[in-house]
Tab-separated table of C-alpha atoms and ligand atoms in Angstrom:
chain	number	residue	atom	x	y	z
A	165	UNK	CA	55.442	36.520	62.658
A	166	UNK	CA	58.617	34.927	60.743
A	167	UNK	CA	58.953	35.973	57.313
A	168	UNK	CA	60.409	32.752	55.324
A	169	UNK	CA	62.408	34.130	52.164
A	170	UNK	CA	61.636	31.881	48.464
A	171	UNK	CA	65.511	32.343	47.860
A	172	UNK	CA	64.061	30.765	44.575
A	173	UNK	CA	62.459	34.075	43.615
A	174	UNK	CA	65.394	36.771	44.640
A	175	UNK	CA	66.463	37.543	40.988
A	176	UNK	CA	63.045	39.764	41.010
A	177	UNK	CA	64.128	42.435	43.759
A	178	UNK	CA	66.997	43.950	44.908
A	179	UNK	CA	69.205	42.540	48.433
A	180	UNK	CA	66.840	44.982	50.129
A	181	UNK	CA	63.822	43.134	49.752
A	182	UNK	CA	62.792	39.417	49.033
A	183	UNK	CA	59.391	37.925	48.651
A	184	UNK	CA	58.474	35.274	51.418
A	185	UNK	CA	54.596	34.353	50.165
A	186	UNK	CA	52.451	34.165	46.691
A	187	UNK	CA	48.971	33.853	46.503
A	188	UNK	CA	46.749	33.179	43.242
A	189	UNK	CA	43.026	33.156	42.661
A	190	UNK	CA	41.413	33.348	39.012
A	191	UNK	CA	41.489	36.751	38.628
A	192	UNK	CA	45.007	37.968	40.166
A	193	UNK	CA	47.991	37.324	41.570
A	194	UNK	CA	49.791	38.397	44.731
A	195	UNK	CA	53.112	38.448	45.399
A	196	UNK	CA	54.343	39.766	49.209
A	197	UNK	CA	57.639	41.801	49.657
A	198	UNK	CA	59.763	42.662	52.984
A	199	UNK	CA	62.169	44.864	52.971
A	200	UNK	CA	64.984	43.663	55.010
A	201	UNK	CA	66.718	46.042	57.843
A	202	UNK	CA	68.952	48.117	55.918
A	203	UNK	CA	69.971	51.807	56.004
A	204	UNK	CA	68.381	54.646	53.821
A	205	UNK	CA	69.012	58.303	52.578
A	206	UNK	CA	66.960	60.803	54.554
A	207	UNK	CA	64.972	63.088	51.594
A	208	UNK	CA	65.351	66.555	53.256
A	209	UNK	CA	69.140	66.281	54.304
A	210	UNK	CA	70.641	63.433	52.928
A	211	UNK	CA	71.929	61.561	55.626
A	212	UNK	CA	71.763	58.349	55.911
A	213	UNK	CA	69.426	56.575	58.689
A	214	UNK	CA	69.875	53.119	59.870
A	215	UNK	CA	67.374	53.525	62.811
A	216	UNK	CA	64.001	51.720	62.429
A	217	UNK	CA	61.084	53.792	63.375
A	218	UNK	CA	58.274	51.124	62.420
A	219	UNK	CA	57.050	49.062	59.300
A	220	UNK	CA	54.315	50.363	56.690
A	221	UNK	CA	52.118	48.528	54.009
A	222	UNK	CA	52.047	49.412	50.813
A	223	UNK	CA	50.009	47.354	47.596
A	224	UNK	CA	51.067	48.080	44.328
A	225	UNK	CA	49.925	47.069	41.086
A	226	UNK	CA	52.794	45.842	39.186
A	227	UNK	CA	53.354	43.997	35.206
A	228	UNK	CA	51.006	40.697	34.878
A	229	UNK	CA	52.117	37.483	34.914
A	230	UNK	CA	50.470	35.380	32.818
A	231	UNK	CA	47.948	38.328	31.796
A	232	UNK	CA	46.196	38.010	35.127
A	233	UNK	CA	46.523	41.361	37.830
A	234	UNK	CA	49.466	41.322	39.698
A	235	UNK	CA	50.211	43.082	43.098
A	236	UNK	CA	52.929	43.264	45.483
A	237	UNK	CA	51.743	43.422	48.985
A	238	UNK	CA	54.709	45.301	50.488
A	239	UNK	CA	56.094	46.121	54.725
A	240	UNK	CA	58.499	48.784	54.161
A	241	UNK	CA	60.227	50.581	56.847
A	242	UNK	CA	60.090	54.250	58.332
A	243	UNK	CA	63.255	55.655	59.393
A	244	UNK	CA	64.523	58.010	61.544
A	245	UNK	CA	66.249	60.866	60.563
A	246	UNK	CA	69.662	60.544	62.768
A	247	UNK	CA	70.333	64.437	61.983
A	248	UNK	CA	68.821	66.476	64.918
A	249	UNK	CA	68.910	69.556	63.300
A	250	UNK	CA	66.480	68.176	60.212
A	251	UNK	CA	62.681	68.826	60.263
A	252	UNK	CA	61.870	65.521	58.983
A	253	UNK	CA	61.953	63.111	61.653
A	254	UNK	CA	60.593	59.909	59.807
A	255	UNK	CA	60.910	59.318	56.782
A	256	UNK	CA	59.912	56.292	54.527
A	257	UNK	CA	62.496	54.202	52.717
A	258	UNK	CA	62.762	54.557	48.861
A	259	UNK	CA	61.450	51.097	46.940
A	260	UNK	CA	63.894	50.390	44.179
A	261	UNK	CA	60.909	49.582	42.015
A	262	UNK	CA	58.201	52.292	42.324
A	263	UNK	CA	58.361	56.056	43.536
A	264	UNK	CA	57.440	57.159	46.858
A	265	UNK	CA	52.887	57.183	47.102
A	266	UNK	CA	52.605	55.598	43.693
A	267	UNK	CA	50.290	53.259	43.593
A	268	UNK	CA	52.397	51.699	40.555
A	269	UNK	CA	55.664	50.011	39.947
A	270	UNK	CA	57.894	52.032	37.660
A	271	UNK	CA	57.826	48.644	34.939
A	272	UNK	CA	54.220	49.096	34.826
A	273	UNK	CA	53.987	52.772	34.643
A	274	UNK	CA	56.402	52.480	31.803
A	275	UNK	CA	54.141	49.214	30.230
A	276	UNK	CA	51.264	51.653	30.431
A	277	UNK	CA	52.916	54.047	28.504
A	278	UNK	CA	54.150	51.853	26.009
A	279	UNK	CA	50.851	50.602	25.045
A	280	UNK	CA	49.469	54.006	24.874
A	281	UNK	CA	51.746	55.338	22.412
A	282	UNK	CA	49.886	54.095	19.862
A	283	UNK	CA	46.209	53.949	20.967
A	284	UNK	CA	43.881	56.630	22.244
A	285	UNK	CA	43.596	56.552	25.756
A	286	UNK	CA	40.328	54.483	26.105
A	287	UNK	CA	41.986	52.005	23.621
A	288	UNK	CA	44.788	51.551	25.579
A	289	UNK	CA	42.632	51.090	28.865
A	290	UNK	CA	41.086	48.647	27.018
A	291	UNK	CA	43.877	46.720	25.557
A	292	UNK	CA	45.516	46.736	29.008
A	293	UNK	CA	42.715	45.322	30.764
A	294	UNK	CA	42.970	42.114	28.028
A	295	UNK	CA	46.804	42.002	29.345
A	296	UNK	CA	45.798	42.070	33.068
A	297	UNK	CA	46.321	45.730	33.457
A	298	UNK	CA	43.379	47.421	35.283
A	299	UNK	CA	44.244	51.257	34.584
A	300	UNK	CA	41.247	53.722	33.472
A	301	UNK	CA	41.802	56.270	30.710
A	302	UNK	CA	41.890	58.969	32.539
A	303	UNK	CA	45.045	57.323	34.767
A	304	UNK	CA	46.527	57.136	31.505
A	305	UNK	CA	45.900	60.777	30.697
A	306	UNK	CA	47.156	61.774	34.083
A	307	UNK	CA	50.395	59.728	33.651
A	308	UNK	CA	51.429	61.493	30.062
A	309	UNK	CA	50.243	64.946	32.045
A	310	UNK	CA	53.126	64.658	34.425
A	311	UNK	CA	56.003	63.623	31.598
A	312	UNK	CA	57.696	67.018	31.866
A	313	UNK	CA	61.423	67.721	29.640
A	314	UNK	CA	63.303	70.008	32.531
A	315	UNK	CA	65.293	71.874	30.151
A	316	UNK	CA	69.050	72.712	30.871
A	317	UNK	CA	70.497	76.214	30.513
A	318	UNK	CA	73.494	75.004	31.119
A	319	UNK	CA	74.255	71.980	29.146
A	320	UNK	CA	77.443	71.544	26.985
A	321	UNK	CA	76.498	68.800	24.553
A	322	UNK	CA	73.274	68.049	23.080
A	323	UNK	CA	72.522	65.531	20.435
A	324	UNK	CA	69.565	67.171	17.911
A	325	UNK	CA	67.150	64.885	15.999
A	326	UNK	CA	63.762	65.365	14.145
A	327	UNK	CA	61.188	63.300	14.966
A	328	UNK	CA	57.561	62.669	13.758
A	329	UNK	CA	54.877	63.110	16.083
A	330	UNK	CA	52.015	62.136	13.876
A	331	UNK	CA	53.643	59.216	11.321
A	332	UNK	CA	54.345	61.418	8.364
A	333	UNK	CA	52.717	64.815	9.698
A	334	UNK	CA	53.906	66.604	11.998
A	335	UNK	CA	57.250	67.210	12.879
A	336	UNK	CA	59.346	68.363	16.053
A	337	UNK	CA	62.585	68.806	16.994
A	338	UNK	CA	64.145	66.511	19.930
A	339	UNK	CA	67.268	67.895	21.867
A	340	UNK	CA	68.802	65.413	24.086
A	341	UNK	CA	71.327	65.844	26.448
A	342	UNK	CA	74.317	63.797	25.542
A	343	UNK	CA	75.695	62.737	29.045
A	344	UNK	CA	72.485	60.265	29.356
A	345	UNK	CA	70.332	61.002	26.417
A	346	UNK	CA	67.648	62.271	28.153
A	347	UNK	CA	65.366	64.729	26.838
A	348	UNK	CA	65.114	67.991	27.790
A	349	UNK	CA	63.382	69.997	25.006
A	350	UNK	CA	61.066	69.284	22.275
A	351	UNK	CA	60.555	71.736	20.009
A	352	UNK	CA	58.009	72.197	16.484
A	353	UNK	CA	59.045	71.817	13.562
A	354	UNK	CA	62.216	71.049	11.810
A	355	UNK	CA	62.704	73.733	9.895
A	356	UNK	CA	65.710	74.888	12.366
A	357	UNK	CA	63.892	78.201	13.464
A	358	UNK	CA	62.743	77.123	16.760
A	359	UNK	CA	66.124	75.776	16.965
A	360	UNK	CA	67.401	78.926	16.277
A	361	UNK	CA	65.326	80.560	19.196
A	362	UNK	CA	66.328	77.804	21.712
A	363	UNK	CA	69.935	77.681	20.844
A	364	UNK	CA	70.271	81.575	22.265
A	365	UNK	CA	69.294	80.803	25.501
A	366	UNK	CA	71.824	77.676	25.800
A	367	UNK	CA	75.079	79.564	24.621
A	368	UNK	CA	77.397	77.257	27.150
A	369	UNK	CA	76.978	74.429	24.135
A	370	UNK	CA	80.133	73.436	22.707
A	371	UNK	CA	79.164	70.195	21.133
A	372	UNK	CA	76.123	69.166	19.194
A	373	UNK	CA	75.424	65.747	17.145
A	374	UNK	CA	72.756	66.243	14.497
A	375	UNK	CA	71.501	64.628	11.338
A	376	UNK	CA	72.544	65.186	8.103
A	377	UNK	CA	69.523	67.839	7.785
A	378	UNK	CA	71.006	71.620	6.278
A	379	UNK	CA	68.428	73.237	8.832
A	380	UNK	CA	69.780	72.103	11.671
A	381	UNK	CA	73.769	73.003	10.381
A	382	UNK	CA	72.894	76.301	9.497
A	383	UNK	CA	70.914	77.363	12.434
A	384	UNK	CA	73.831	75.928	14.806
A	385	UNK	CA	76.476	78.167	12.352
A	386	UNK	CA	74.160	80.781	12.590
A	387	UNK	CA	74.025	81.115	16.143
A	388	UNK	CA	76.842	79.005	18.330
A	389	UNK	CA	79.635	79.162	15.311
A	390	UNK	CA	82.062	78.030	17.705
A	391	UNK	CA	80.285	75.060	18.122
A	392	UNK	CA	81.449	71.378	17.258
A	393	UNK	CA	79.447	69.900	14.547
A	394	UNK	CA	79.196	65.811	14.774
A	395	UNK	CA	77.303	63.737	12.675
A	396	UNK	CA	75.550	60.866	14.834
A	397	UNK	CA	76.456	57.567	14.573
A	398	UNK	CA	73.731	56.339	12.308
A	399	UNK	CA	74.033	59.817	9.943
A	400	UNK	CA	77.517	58.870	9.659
A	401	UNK	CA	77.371	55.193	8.506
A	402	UNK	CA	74.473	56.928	6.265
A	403	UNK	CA	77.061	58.703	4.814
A	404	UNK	CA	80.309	56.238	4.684
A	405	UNK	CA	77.208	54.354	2.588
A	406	UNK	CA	76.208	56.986	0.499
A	407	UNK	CA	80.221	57.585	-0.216
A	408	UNK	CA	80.905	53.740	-1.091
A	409	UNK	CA	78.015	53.542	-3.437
A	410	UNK	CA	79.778	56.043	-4.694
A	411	UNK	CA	83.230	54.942	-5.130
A	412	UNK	CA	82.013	51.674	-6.486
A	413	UNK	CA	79.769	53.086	-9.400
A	414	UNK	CA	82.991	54.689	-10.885
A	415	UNK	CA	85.254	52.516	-9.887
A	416	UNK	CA	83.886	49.082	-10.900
A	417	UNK	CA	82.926	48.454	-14.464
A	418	UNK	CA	80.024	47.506	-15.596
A	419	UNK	CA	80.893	43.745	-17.159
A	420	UNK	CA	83.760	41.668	-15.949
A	421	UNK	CA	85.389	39.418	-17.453
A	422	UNK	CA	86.569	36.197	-15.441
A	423	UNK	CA	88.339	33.651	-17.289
A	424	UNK	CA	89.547	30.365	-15.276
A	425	UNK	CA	89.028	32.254	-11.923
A	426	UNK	CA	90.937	35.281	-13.436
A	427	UNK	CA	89.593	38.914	-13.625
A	428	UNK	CA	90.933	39.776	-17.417
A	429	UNK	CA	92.214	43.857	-17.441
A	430	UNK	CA	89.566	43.820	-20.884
A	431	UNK	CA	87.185	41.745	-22.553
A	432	UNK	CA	88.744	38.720	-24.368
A	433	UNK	CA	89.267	38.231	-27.989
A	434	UNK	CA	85.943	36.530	-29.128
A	435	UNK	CA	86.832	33.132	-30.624
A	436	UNK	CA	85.310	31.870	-34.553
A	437	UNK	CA	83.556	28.161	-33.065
A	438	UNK	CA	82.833	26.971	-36.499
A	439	UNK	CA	85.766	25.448	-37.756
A	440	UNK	CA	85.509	23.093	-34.334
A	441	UNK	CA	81.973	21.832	-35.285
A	442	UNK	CA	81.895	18.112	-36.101
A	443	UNK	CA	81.089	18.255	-39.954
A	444	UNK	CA	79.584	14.605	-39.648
A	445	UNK	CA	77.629	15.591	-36.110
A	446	UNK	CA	76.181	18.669	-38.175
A	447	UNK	CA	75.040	17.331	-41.137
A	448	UNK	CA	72.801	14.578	-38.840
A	449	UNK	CA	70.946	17.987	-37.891
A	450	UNK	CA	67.789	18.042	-39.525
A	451	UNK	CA	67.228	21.696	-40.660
A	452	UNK	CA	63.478	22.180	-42.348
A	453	UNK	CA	63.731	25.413	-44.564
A	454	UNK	CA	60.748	24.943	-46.555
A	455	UNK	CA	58.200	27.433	-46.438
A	456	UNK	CA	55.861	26.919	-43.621
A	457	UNK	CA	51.944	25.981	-44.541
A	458	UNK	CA	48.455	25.521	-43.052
A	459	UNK	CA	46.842	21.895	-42.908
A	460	UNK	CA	45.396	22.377	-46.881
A	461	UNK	CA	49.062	22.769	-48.072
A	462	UNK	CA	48.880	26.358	-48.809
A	463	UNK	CA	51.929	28.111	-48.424
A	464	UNK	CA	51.612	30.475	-45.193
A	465	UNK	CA	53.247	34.051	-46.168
A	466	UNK	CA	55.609	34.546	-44.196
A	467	UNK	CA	56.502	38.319	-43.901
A	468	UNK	CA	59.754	39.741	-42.256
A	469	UNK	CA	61.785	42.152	-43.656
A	470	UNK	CA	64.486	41.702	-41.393
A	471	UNK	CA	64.683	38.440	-43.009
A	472	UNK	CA	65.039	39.736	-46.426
A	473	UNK	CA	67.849	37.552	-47.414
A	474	UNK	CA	68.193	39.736	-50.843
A	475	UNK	CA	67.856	42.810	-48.850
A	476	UNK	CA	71.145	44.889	-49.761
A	477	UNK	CA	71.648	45.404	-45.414
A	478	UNK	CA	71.692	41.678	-45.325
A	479	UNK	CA	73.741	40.852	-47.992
A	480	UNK	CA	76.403	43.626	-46.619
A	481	UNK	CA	76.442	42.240	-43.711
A	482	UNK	CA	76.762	38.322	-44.569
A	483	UNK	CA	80.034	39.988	-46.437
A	484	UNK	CA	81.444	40.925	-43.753
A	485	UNK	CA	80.739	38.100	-41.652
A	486	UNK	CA	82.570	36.431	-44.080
A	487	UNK	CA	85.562	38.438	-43.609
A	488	UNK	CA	85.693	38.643	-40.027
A	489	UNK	CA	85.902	34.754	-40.253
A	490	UNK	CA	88.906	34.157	-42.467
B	1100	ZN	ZN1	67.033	64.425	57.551
């Protein structure tokens, strides 16, 4: 049989492989892979094979297009281990896009996951299945049962974070390892006492990037004192904020004064207007001071002490109005 490559499809696998056929029915598609003769590492030993020992189907469920069920149908090859001395004598070729007897790609293992952060399992099964996922709650349970942190005795930089693992309730501690940020413990609490317990068994550390927490600085003094202390990126533009806010509260006043595009050193002298006012302009104002009254004509009493123009205060003060205008 001659396996005709859609060179219009290669972007979706690596030079290894390339799909030659696509099938579609209402429920699902199918997409069919062939890996093309190339070499591969033998598991046991390492070396690599180039020998062909025969071809080997494999369907996998993979992301949905167009929320309909999508497989790959895929030949893969067997090798043979070239290395005598090596008790594995075939050996089947790694697939760039799912581990080895998964019935899975690795994008929709981590799709699965995704969605089931936030729901319970069944909810997620559920939600899935409306995406064109079929996966059953327990599958889902099973995949979180095998996310394992391997743990590092002898790592040299870590990067420590707290994290919440019910929003707003519980709290752990994540270590990462700094090379690739990858996990490798997670801890309860952030109260720095597991941290504490955990740092003592990794004593090789030299280098740890934390938050801005106290915990986490004293428990790191407490036990690796040698230890570099480096605020993560984000905890450190959290502070270079926290400083500016800082420096600009004191150091800008609060009013400025601009005057023809100018910042003035002080406030500017306030200028007297009246003596500009157009005597002839002002008098054509019609100013009603009589006392204001209902419809009958009876004066309305109008109360307002501040208003008190014989008030002593007011007539102190329309003195010295006077005076500030001459
Ligand atoms: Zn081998």
């Amino acid at each position: 049989m001659k396996y005709n490559e859609i060179n219009s499809l290669s972007f979706l696998l690596d030079k290894n492989h390339y799909l030659y056929k696509h099938t579609e029915d209402e429920q699902s598609i199918h997409l069919y892979v062939k890996s093309r003769p190339h070499s591969s590492i033998c598991p046991i030993c390492g070396e690599e094979s180039k020998q062909l020992h025969a071809t080997y189907d494999r369907v996998l469920q993979d992301t949905p297009i167009h929320m309909k069920q999508t497989f790959l149908h895929v030949k893969a090859y067997k090798f043979e281990c070239p290395n005598s001395n090596c008790k594995c004598k075939v050996f089947m070729e790694d697939l760039p896009f799912a581990k080895p007897s998964q019935v899975r790609t690795d994008a929709l293992t981590s799709l699965i996951l995704g969605v089931s952060m936030y729901l319970s399992n069944e909810g997620a099964s559920k939600v899935l299945s409306l995406l064109g996922v079929q996966v059953s709650n327990d599958t889902i349970k099973r995949i979180y049962d095998r996310i394992e942190f391997i743990d590092n005795p002898d790592v040299e930089a870590v990067g420590i974070d707290d994290v919440a693992i019910r929003k707003g309730h519980k709290y752990a501690t994540a270590i990462y390892d700094l090379k690739d940020h990858h996990l490798i413990a997670l801890l309860e609490g952030r109260d720095g006492e597991t941290l504490k317990e955990w740092l003592r068994k990794h004593t090789k550390i030299r280098l740890v990037t934390r938050d801005r927490a106290s915990a986490y600085a004293s428990a790191i003094n407490e036990i690796l004192p040698e230890c570099i202390q480096v605020a993560d990126r984000f905890h450190l533009l959290q502070n270079l904020l926290d400083k500016l806010k800082e420096i600009f509260k004191a150091e800008i006043p609060s009013e400025i004064f601009i005057e023809n595009g100018k910042v003035l050193d002080k406030a500017p002298k306030k200028i007297w207007c009246e003596n500009d006012l157009d005597e002839e302009q002002f008098n054509q104002l019609h100013y009603d001071n009589t006392t204001p009254a209902s419809l009958d004509g009876t004066e309305i009493f109008f109360d307002n002490k501040k208003r008190n123009l014989d008030s002593v205060q007011y007539k102190a003060h329309a003195e010295s109005r006077k005076k500030n205008k001459n």
